[in-house]
Structures are given as structure tokens and as C-alpha cells.
Amino acid sequence: MWRRGRVCFWVELTPPCFLLRRHDDLKEMLDSNKDSLKLEAMKRIVAMIARGKNASDLFPAVVKNVACKNIEVKKLVYVYLVRYAEEQQDLALLSISTFQRGLKDPNQLIRASALRVLSSIRVTIIVPIMMLAIKEAASDMSPYVRKTAAHAIPKLYRCTPLKRVALTPAVRRLARVVLQLVAGSVVMAFEEVCPERIDLIHKNYRKLCNLLIDVEEWGQVVIINMLTRYARTQFLNPNINEGGGGEKTFYGSDEDEDEDEEEKEKKPYVMDPDHRLLLRNTKPLLQSRNAAVVMAVAQLYFHLAPKAEVGVIAKALVRLLRSHSEVQYVVLQNVATMTIKRRGMFEPYLKSFYIRSTDPTQIKILKLEVLTNLANETNISTILREFQTYIKSMDKDFVAATIQAIGRCATNIGEVRDTCLNGLVQLLSNRDELVVAESVVVIKKLLQMQPEKHSDIIKHMAKLTDNIQVPMARASILWLIGEYCEHVPKIAPDVLRKMAKSFTNEEDIVKLQIINLAAKLYLTNSKQTKLLTQYVLNLAKYDQNYDIRDRARFIRQLIVPTEKSGALSKYAKKLFLALKPAPVLESPFKDRDHFQLGSLSHLLNAKAGGYQELPDWPEAAPDPSVRNVEVKESVRAVGTVTYRDTAALRALRGPRKTEGGEGCSLLPVQQPGDGPGGLVPVRLRPFPGGTSRPPPPLSPSALLGLTAVSLPSQTIAPSSALKNYELLHRITGEGLSVEYCFSRQPFSPDANMVAVQMQFTNSATADTKNLHIEDAKLQSGMRVKEFPEIELLPAGETATAVMGIDFCDSTQAANFQLCTHTRKFFVSIQPPVGELMRSVFLTENEFKKEQGEAGTGGAVETESLLSFFLLFQKVTAAANLSRVPCGSDRECRFAGRTVTSGSLVLVTVATGEDGSAQLTVNCEKMVIGTMLVKDILLALTQ
């Protein structure tokens, strides 16, 4: 602390030795063998980084723990490395092999973090490694990893722009499976790497439109901006029939009549369904709480929507004016541009643009711009009353802008021109020089429209030359007197006399206007002003500014005839006294709409780096069939399964028929020797869409309905035959044991829940009371419908209860406490993926329509009816699916829907002539489809 006068200053300094000691402690903790100490050290280091402190000297100690087995420590290490990998490239390169191993880690967070660190080491030497890592991550089963891969692509592109061709396939691969979590990141990568590849958007256009409402907010902004440019290249202008009609002559010519006939023959515009889909799916986003999303939708409607529909964005934009000043500034910039061409949409919200005293100056000026653009004969009186209030403000820049706005209103609306002019003249008596100066400049522009009607105002302004000291205002008055000196022949020479006295003390801009005034008076009234003009020209001849000297020499040779004068002196009057057009007071936002609204280029009114021009509308509509999708590119994976016990498989398959018998194969597998290692190819394919309505309930006879062969009607996999799982062992439960199974019956309280049947057995000698569930710890979105409390379970007795769980189409476990009157037991239920479905009935035609072209052809081996029956049992045991009738004896088909989202799941088992099998699973949800393949293959090979 030190004292200066009466003020005491406290300075808190952290000694360097203390920092070193603290870093040494962290290094010791990181070198420890205990994961708890390492975790604590990493938490402190990440906290230091969050507070903006430098922790780069800890890099060697941190990077040694990149191979730590503790997942929590490894996550924080990766967070640290992402921050400092670019600064400590040499040390980070030593851990490349560890990052590569991290890309194969079972934990999706570790895989994503490893890829994020690799992409943060921007060294050209590891570009091939990054390329390979991105390609693998682009096909990863985890959407989170694929999102990280999409983020890594622009990083690699900025490091090596020459790799653009190599990165495009990775973008294409990511674009095949467009999910909510990945969509925004993939589009961002597309925009940076290959924005011209519109062919990558065609197949995903409709899915992007439908996913838009569920994508995270910043992803929505990116997708909407991209779709705006896409729509401008693929659809026709919806306002094509509304413009172009100019004024016609009184006596119309034959050509005009021909044009009228052609216009009548034009067909009315019919909006493309995909164009309408984009407008319909983006409209709800106007209710978003994110201002950037609302702005993105607003610019989309402004650039793409018919004029009759653009008005819906006005209310949403006006709502954003209640946000922070930064948001207001951007919104008002765009509103000011919109009001140039679409004034009517904002007129009902005129009062929302009134200026508050607390608004920053920039916001005030932008609101003035909007009010001026909205001014018309109806509301001009209201707006001018507002302007009169604004002129009294203490903000001088705002007052100057208000005066300019009054001038623009007077220019655009002739009915109030005289009123505005008189009001501005009254401001000439204001005590503030800046107000007077700005008024003079605006009056000068207004007088140029009708100078002969306002000679009194010109005389009044001439008298102000003694009082006004602002250079621009003095120059404007002198220009006005010189331009219309014929209207004030008595006053103009006197003004020149006064200006000649003070010539040497004036600013350069005023001196130039004095010279111009002298020249014009010399040409119109040389008797009175000849000597004054020569005096002024002589003073200017020796001025320090070379512009003034050159102007004086030029004018002397032009207006004073001599023997050496050129031919131009004859045309001096035409040069100086030529009629000049009245200035047009226009909005600075007039031509700014050629930039895409909401972009940085529009805000700056200059093309910023990376800006993509908004395409013009096509003259002819492109082919809309390019957006048709026969098979959704939502799930695709290839894997293999190896059969070890071939003898057991032959027994399972059953005896073969001879000589053209009919039937289906039990397990169409590849015989040993038929292929490399006896491997069966497994392929997952997507399906094209959902059905139109919920299917009817499935009956046992329909479950086994066949076309080629018939089976006896019977129920497959009843509740008694379902697989039971142990929830609580009798030893752990102190005599209470609990088993559960998935009953595959509809849960009547909530159709979106999976019914779990629980069986309680009391093996203890005492009764169990108050058996219930508490404290369910569920993943985000999951729900549990508990069974009613079992008040008494006597010793040796058994009770059954049914509870409903909404797993949200996820195999994440539902954790909760099973409570009695004396104890609490922590238990969890984790569903197999096949139990997350409900069976549905589909006809063969409906199945083919949903599946699209996903089948395979070729001869098959016939098997016994028993083998087919076993195949059916094994598939339905692995998943809650129903049999789909099939006219081919080469395929077995099954169908179902996920319980929560109702996504359709289609399964096909097809066989080839050589005994090889092809399992096809069609599902919108990639994770469910992949896991279902593994479970069905496991069931078939057991």
C-alpha cells in the first residue's frame, strides 16, 4: 500500500516464487501413482486456463498422463492438450501414437477428444495421419465422434488448402448420415471445404428441412444460410409475375398489345413443393429464443418467400428490439435494408422504432433511418412530431442525424416540403452552432429543388455568414448565394466583400467557395464585383494550399479574357452557371440488399473474407427429381461374423432336400471353404421412409403368415418363454430375489413405455413389507412408471408387478432403488436393443415400398420346414419383430417399430446359392440398426 495525497492504493501481487511453488506441487501430483491426485491436479490446471492464466510450462508433466487409464483424467488431459497443442507442437508430436490409440478407444468421448487434439496440432508432417483419422471418424458409429470429425475437416483444410480434393469424400461420407447432432457441423464443413458441390445437398435437402427444428441453434443458423443459397439456384423466383410492369403510353402501340397478350398467356407461378417445404419448416423457428436463428429465418423469407408471405417476419424482428444493444444494432441494420423495398410489413410497428433516451447513439441513428424509410403521406405528421422532440436532445450527433432525416422526408414527400423547410429555417436561430450548420447544409439541398420560390430564405441565410463559424455551413451558404446570385443581386456582392476581408483566415473549403462566388459574380455583375474578384484571385494566388492556387489560376484564365486566353473563355458562363440537378437524398441502405442479409458483409457494406455471393434466380426451373431419394442414406455399415462350430451349425440347419424341394433355409451361412475363413458378409441398409398410419394389432396367425408355405397357427415366444434377467439375488437381497423380463405387451398407461414384468420371491423367514421403487436416476429424457407399492409379501410367497420404462430408444440402463420397510437395494435394468421395439404388421408390398431397393437375388439352397421355423424363432427371440408375408422362398422378412419414436425397423435374411447369407437391417436410427445386427447374428450362431 502506498499513499498519494488522500487516496490509498492497494496492490496485490503474486510473488513469482509462489507461482513456481504452486506449479511444482502440480507437477508432483501429476507424477503421482494415485489417480485421485492426478485428477485433482488436472482440475486445478483446467481452472487456471479458464481464468486466463498461463499453464504452458506444465505441458511436459501433463502430456505424460495422456495414456492414463482413468477416463476422467484422460478427458481433462485432452482438454489441456487442445489448448496448448499448437503452441507446444514438438512435445505434442511425441504423443501421436497415444492419440492414434485413443481413436480406437471404446469410449466415444475419448475417441472424439483424441481427434480434436490431433486436429489442433497444425503441423504439415502429420497431415496424412489426420486425413486417415478423419476418414475413420466420419464412419464412426457415434454421432458425437462424427460431429468432431466434421469440426476437424475445416481445421485441416485451413492448414493445407491443397488437400481440398481429398477432404471432399469425407464431407460426402458425413453427409450420407445426417442426424440432429451432426447436421450443423457437417454443413459448416461443407460450406468451408466444397460449397460449390451442390450435388451433395440434393439427396439431403428434404432431410435437412425436416431435421431443422431439432438441430442445435448454431447448427440451425448455418443450415438456414446454406439452404437460402441452395434455394436461389434450384427454384424459380416466387415474385416473377409481380414485377416488371412499367407505365404504359396513352396511345398503346401494336408492340404493347403483343406484350399484353404474351403476359395473359403466361401460366401462373406454381411453387415447387420443396420450396414450400423449406418455408414451412423454417417458419416455426421465428419463435426461437436465439436472435441469430430468428435473423437467419428472416433473411431466408426476405430472399425466398413470396411478397404476400414476407410480412410474418416483421413481428419476430420487432421482438428482438427488446434484446441487448448489440443485437438491436444488427437487427436494425437488416430492418433498415428491408424497409427500402418492403415498407408495408413494418408500418404496423411504427411505434416500436421510436427512440428512447437510454438508447446508444448508433441505435438512435439506425432507428431514425427506419422511421425515415417508413415515412409516407399518412404517418408523416406523427413522425415529424417525433423529430421535433429529438432535436432537443443533448446528443449532437443524433441531432445532426435527425436534421438530415427531416431533409430526406421533405425530399421524398412533396406535401411537407415547405413545412420542413420552415422548421429548418427556425433552427438557424439555435444557439448550438452544430445544429445551425447541419440545418444550413440540409436547407441548401432543399432549396435546389425550387430556388425561385425561396429567395427570402436565401437572403436570411446570407445574413448568417457573420455568426456561423462552422466551415461546412459557411461553405454551403456561399455556394447557395453564388449558385442563385441572380435571385439576390443586391446581397451577393456585399457577401463577397465581407468574405474578401476575412479570406486569409478562412478554412480551405470556405476559400474555394469564395473563389467560386467571385467568379460567378464576375460573370453576372462585373461592374460591381470586378475589383473584388481580382483582389480575391490575387490573395488566392499566393495561398499555402496548392489546390487553392491552382483553382485561382484556372479561373483567372477562364473568366478574365486576355490575348493568351484559350477558346474555353467563350464558354465560361456555360461552365459556371450551368443548371445543376437537385441532389437526391437517398438512404445509405438502398443498394445493400445485394449482400445476404444477416451476413458480416451486409453489416460492413463490403465483401468480407469467406463471403459467398447470393446467387441470382434461375431463368428456368432445374430438374426437381435430383432431390428424390429412393433409399435413405441414414444407416450403412459392413461387418463380418465367424462361425466356429461348423458341426453344430450343420445340425442347426437341418437336412437338405434333394432335387428341387421347396422351402427356406434355417441359417443361410457360408460353408467352410466357400469363402475366406468361413465369413458371412453382413450389410445394413437404410429404408426410405415411415408408413402413413399405425398398423393394426398383430395376431398369431398373421405372425406366421406365409405365401410359399403354410405353418400351423401358434404363438411364438409367449411371456412364459421370454428370457428372464436377474435384478436382485436372494443373497444380496437378504432373502428377497427379483427377476424381470420384457413382456412384449403394450403398457396400457403409456404406449411409449416398455413393459417390464417383475417377479418378487421372498425366501426369507420374515415377511417383506412396503415393497416399492424410489430415487430413479435416469438418463436425459427417460421416464419410469412405477408399479403400485406391494404392502405385504409373506415369507415363501411370490408376487408379480409390471412397471413401464421409457428408454428413449436407447440401451442406457435405468437405475433406481428397490426399497422395503427395512432396506434399500440399488438395482438397474438395461434393455437389449431388440426389446426397444414393438411388432407391427406389414404386407409384402408395404415392406418393399418402405425398404426400397435393398434385396439381393440368386439361387438358394432349400431347407426343411423345421429349419425355417427355428430361424423364425431365433430372430423373434432376439427382437420383438413380426413376420412379414413373403412370396419368395429365398427371404425371411420381419418388421417392427421402436417404442418411443416409432421409427420403422425392417429385417431381411436372404440366402445365396453357395450357402452364404445376407442380413439386411433398415432403420432410421443408425445405432439401433448396428446393435440389432450384432444381436441377431449372435442369436443365429448360438
mmCIF file of C-alpha atoms in Angstrom, residues 427-556:
data_model
loop_
_atom_site.group_PDB
_atom_site.id
_atom_site.type_symbol
_atom_site.label_atom_id
_atom_site.label_comp_id
_atom_site.label_asym_id
_atom_site.label_seq_id
_atom_site.Cartn_x
_atom_site.Cartn_y
_atom_site.Cartn_z
ATOM 1 C CA LEU A 427 -33.336 26.086 -36.353
ATOM 2 C CA LEU A 428 -30.977 28.667 -37.848
ATOM 3 C CA SER A 429 -31.547 30.757 -34.717
ATOM 4 C CA ASN A 430 -30.476 27.897 -32.457
ATOM 5 C CA ARG A 431 -27.662 28.618 -30.023
ATOM 6 C CA ASP A 432 -25.806 25.473 -30.973
ATOM 7 C CA GLU A 433 -23.526 26.031 -33.966
ATOM 8 C CA LEU A 434 -23.598 22.354 -34.960
ATOM 9 C CA VAL A 435 -27.402 22.406 -35.219
ATOM 10 C CA VAL A 436 -27.302 25.562 -37.304
ATOM 11 C CA ALA A 437 -24.558 24.175 -39.514
ATOM 12 C CA GLU A 438 -26.389 20.925 -40.214
ATOM 13 C CA SER A 439 -29.581 22.871 -40.902
ATOM 14 C CA VAL A 440 -27.775 25.047 -43.430
ATOM 15 C CA VAL A 441 -26.455 22.003 -45.278
ATOM 16 C CA VAL A 442 -29.896 20.402 -45.460
ATOM 17 C CA ILE A 443 -31.627 23.676 -46.434
ATOM 18 C CA LYS A 444 -29.125 24.111 -49.228
ATOM 19 C CA LYS A 445 -30.115 20.742 -50.695
ATOM 20 C CA LEU A 446 -33.834 21.502 -50.362
ATOM 21 C CA LEU A 447 -33.553 24.952 -51.960
ATOM 22 C CA GLN A 448 -32.002 23.428 -55.050
ATOM 23 C CA MET A 449 -35.380 21.905 -55.862
ATOM 24 C CA GLN A 450 -37.319 25.198 -56.041
ATOM 25 C CA PRO A 451 -34.914 28.165 -55.569
ATOM 26 C CA GLU A 452 -37.195 30.727 -57.220
ATOM 27 C CA LYS A 453 -39.833 30.216 -54.513
ATOM 28 C CA HIS A 454 -37.495 30.662 -51.598
ATOM 29 C CA SER A 455 -35.429 33.828 -52.266
ATOM 30 C CA ASP A 456 -36.347 35.111 -48.808
ATOM 31 C CA ILE A 457 -34.717 32.075 -47.222
ATOM 32 C CA ILE A 458 -31.585 32.658 -49.274
ATOM 33 C CA LYS A 459 -31.448 36.267 -48.065
ATOM 34 C CA HIS A 460 -31.925 35.115 -44.491
ATOM 35 C CA MET A 461 -29.092 32.627 -44.813
ATOM 36 C CA ALA A 462 -26.807 35.281 -46.304
ATOM 37 C CA LYS A 463 -27.152 37.297 -43.110
ATOM 38 C CA LEU A 464 -25.890 34.312 -41.071
ATOM 39 C CA THR A 465 -22.383 34.487 -42.501
ATOM 40 C CA ASP A 466 -21.388 36.826 -39.681
ATOM 41 C CA ASN A 467 -22.470 34.390 -36.978
ATOM 42 C CA ILE A 468 -21.893 30.867 -38.309
ATOM 43 C CA GLN A 469 -18.296 29.727 -37.891
ATOM 44 C CA VAL A 470 -18.594 26.051 -38.878
ATOM 45 C CA PRO A 471 -16.641 25.693 -42.165
ATOM 46 C CA MET A 472 -19.097 23.327 -43.890
ATOM 47 C CA ALA A 473 -22.034 25.607 -43.093
ATOM 48 C CA ARG A 474 -20.212 28.751 -44.306
ATOM 49 C CA ALA A 475 -19.215 26.946 -47.497
ATOM 50 C CA SER A 476 -22.815 25.813 -48.089
ATOM 51 C CA ILE A 477 -24.145 29.363 -47.706
ATOM 52 C CA LEU A 478 -21.530 30.753 -50.109
ATOM 53 C CA TRP A 479 -22.290 28.045 -52.675
ATOM 54 C CA LEU A 480 -26.012 28.762 -52.408
ATOM 55 C CA ILE A 481 -25.548 32.539 -52.859
ATOM 56 C CA GLY A 482 -23.216 32.025 -55.795
ATOM 57 C CA GLU A 483 -25.496 29.468 -57.478
ATOM 58 C CA TYR A 484 -28.578 31.709 -57.155
ATOM 59 C CA CYS A 485 -26.943 35.126 -57.201
ATOM 60 C CA GLU A 486 -29.474 36.306 -59.774
ATOM 61 C CA HIS A 487 -32.243 35.889 -57.148
ATOM 62 C CA VAL A 488 -30.334 38.068 -54.625
ATOM 63 C CA PRO A 489 -28.487 40.623 -56.831
ATOM 64 C CA LYS A 490 -28.129 43.201 -54.061
ATOM 65 C CA ILE A 491 -26.964 40.940 -51.277
ATOM 66 C CA ALA A 492 -24.458 38.749 -53.133
ATOM 67 C CA PRO A 493 -21.820 41.476 -53.804
ATOM 68 C CA ASP A 494 -21.958 42.545 -50.181
ATOM 69 C CA VAL A 495 -21.357 38.940 -49.031
ATOM 70 C CA LEU A 496 -18.319 38.714 -51.338
ATOM 71 C CA ARG A 497 -16.952 41.979 -49.891
ATOM 72 C CA LYS A 498 -17.159 40.597 -46.349
ATOM 73 C CA MET A 499 -15.583 37.279 -47.367
ATOM 74 C CA ALA A 500 -12.728 39.061 -49.151
ATOM 75 C CA LYS A 501 -11.792 40.787 -45.884
ATOM 76 C CA SER A 502 -11.532 37.507 -43.979
ATOM 77 C CA PHE A 503 -10.185 35.375 -46.876
ATOM 78 C CA THR A 504 -6.783 34.707 -45.371
ATOM 79 C CA ASN A 505 -8.312 33.464 -42.080
ATOM 80 C CA GLU A 506 -10.888 31.089 -43.591
ATOM 81 C CA GLU A 507 -10.640 27.298 -43.887
ATOM 82 C CA ASP A 508 -9.674 25.795 -47.237
ATOM 83 C CA ILE A 509 -13.191 24.578 -48.040
ATOM 84 C CA VAL A 510 -14.520 28.123 -47.463
ATOM 85 C CA LYS A 511 -11.759 29.716 -49.576
ATOM 86 C CA LEU A 512 -12.681 27.519 -52.525
ATOM 87 C CA GLN A 513 -16.313 28.619 -52.307
ATOM 88 C CA ILE A 514 -15.266 32.295 -52.032
ATOM 89 C CA ILE A 515 -13.330 31.904 -55.290
ATOM 90 C CA ASN A 516 -16.346 30.261 -56.938
ATOM 91 C CA LEU A 517 -18.646 33.040 -55.668
ATOM 92 C CA ALA A 518 -16.286 35.687 -57.036
ATOM 93 C CA ALA A 519 -16.155 34.017 -60.457
ATOM 94 C CA LYS A 520 -19.953 33.730 -60.736
ATOM 95 C CA LEU A 521 -20.482 37.346 -59.676
ATOM 96 C CA TYR A 522 -17.818 38.485 -62.155
ATOM 97 C CA LEU A 523 -19.730 36.760 -64.959
ATOM 98 C CA THR A 524 -23.150 38.114 -63.920
ATOM 99 C CA ASN A 525 -22.336 41.520 -62.340
ATOM 100 C CA SER A 526 -18.833 42.509 -63.356
ATOM 101 C CA LYS A 527 -19.387 46.234 -62.798
ATOM 102 C CA GLN A 528 -19.744 45.863 -59.042
ATOM 103 C CA THR A 529 -17.501 42.876 -58.437
ATOM 104 C CA LYS A 530 -14.633 43.153 -60.931
ATOM 105 C CA LEU A 531 -12.133 44.646 -58.483
ATOM 106 C CA LEU A 532 -13.277 42.372 -55.663
ATOM 107 C CA THR A 533 -12.779 39.329 -57.873
ATOM 108 C CA GLN A 534 -9.246 40.406 -58.850
ATOM 109 C CA TYR A 535 -8.433 41.043 -55.205
ATOM 110 C CA VAL A 536 -9.645 37.577 -54.180
ATOM 111 C CA LEU A 537 -7.762 35.912 -57.027
ATOM 112 C CA ASN A 538 -4.568 37.738 -56.081
ATOM 113 C CA LEU A 539 -4.914 36.567 -52.469
ATOM 114 C CA ALA A 540 -5.504 33.004 -53.647
ATOM 115 C CA LYS A 541 -2.515 33.153 -55.979
ATOM 116 C CA TYR A 542 -0.144 33.139 -53.009
ATOM 117 C CA ASP A 543 -2.095 30.825 -50.685
ATOM 118 C CA GLN A 544 -0.228 27.993 -48.972
ATOM 119 C CA ASN A 545 -2.653 25.350 -50.290
ATOM 120 C CA TYR A 546 -1.800 24.321 -53.849
ATOM 121 C CA ASP A 547 -5.431 23.375 -54.606
ATOM 122 C CA ILE A 548 -6.464 26.969 -53.937
ATOM 123 C CA ARG A 549 -3.564 28.330 -56.023
ATOM 124 C CA ASP A 550 -4.417 26.069 -58.955
ATOM 125 C CA ARG A 551 -8.100 26.950 -58.741
ATOM 126 C CA ALA A 552 -7.286 30.678 -58.775
ATOM 127 C CA ARG A 553 -5.002 30.402 -61.825
ATOM 128 C CA PHE A 554 -7.543 28.297 -63.706
ATOM 129 C CA ILE A 555 -10.439 30.671 -63.014
ATOM 130 C CA ARG A 556 -8.383 33.764 -63.863
#
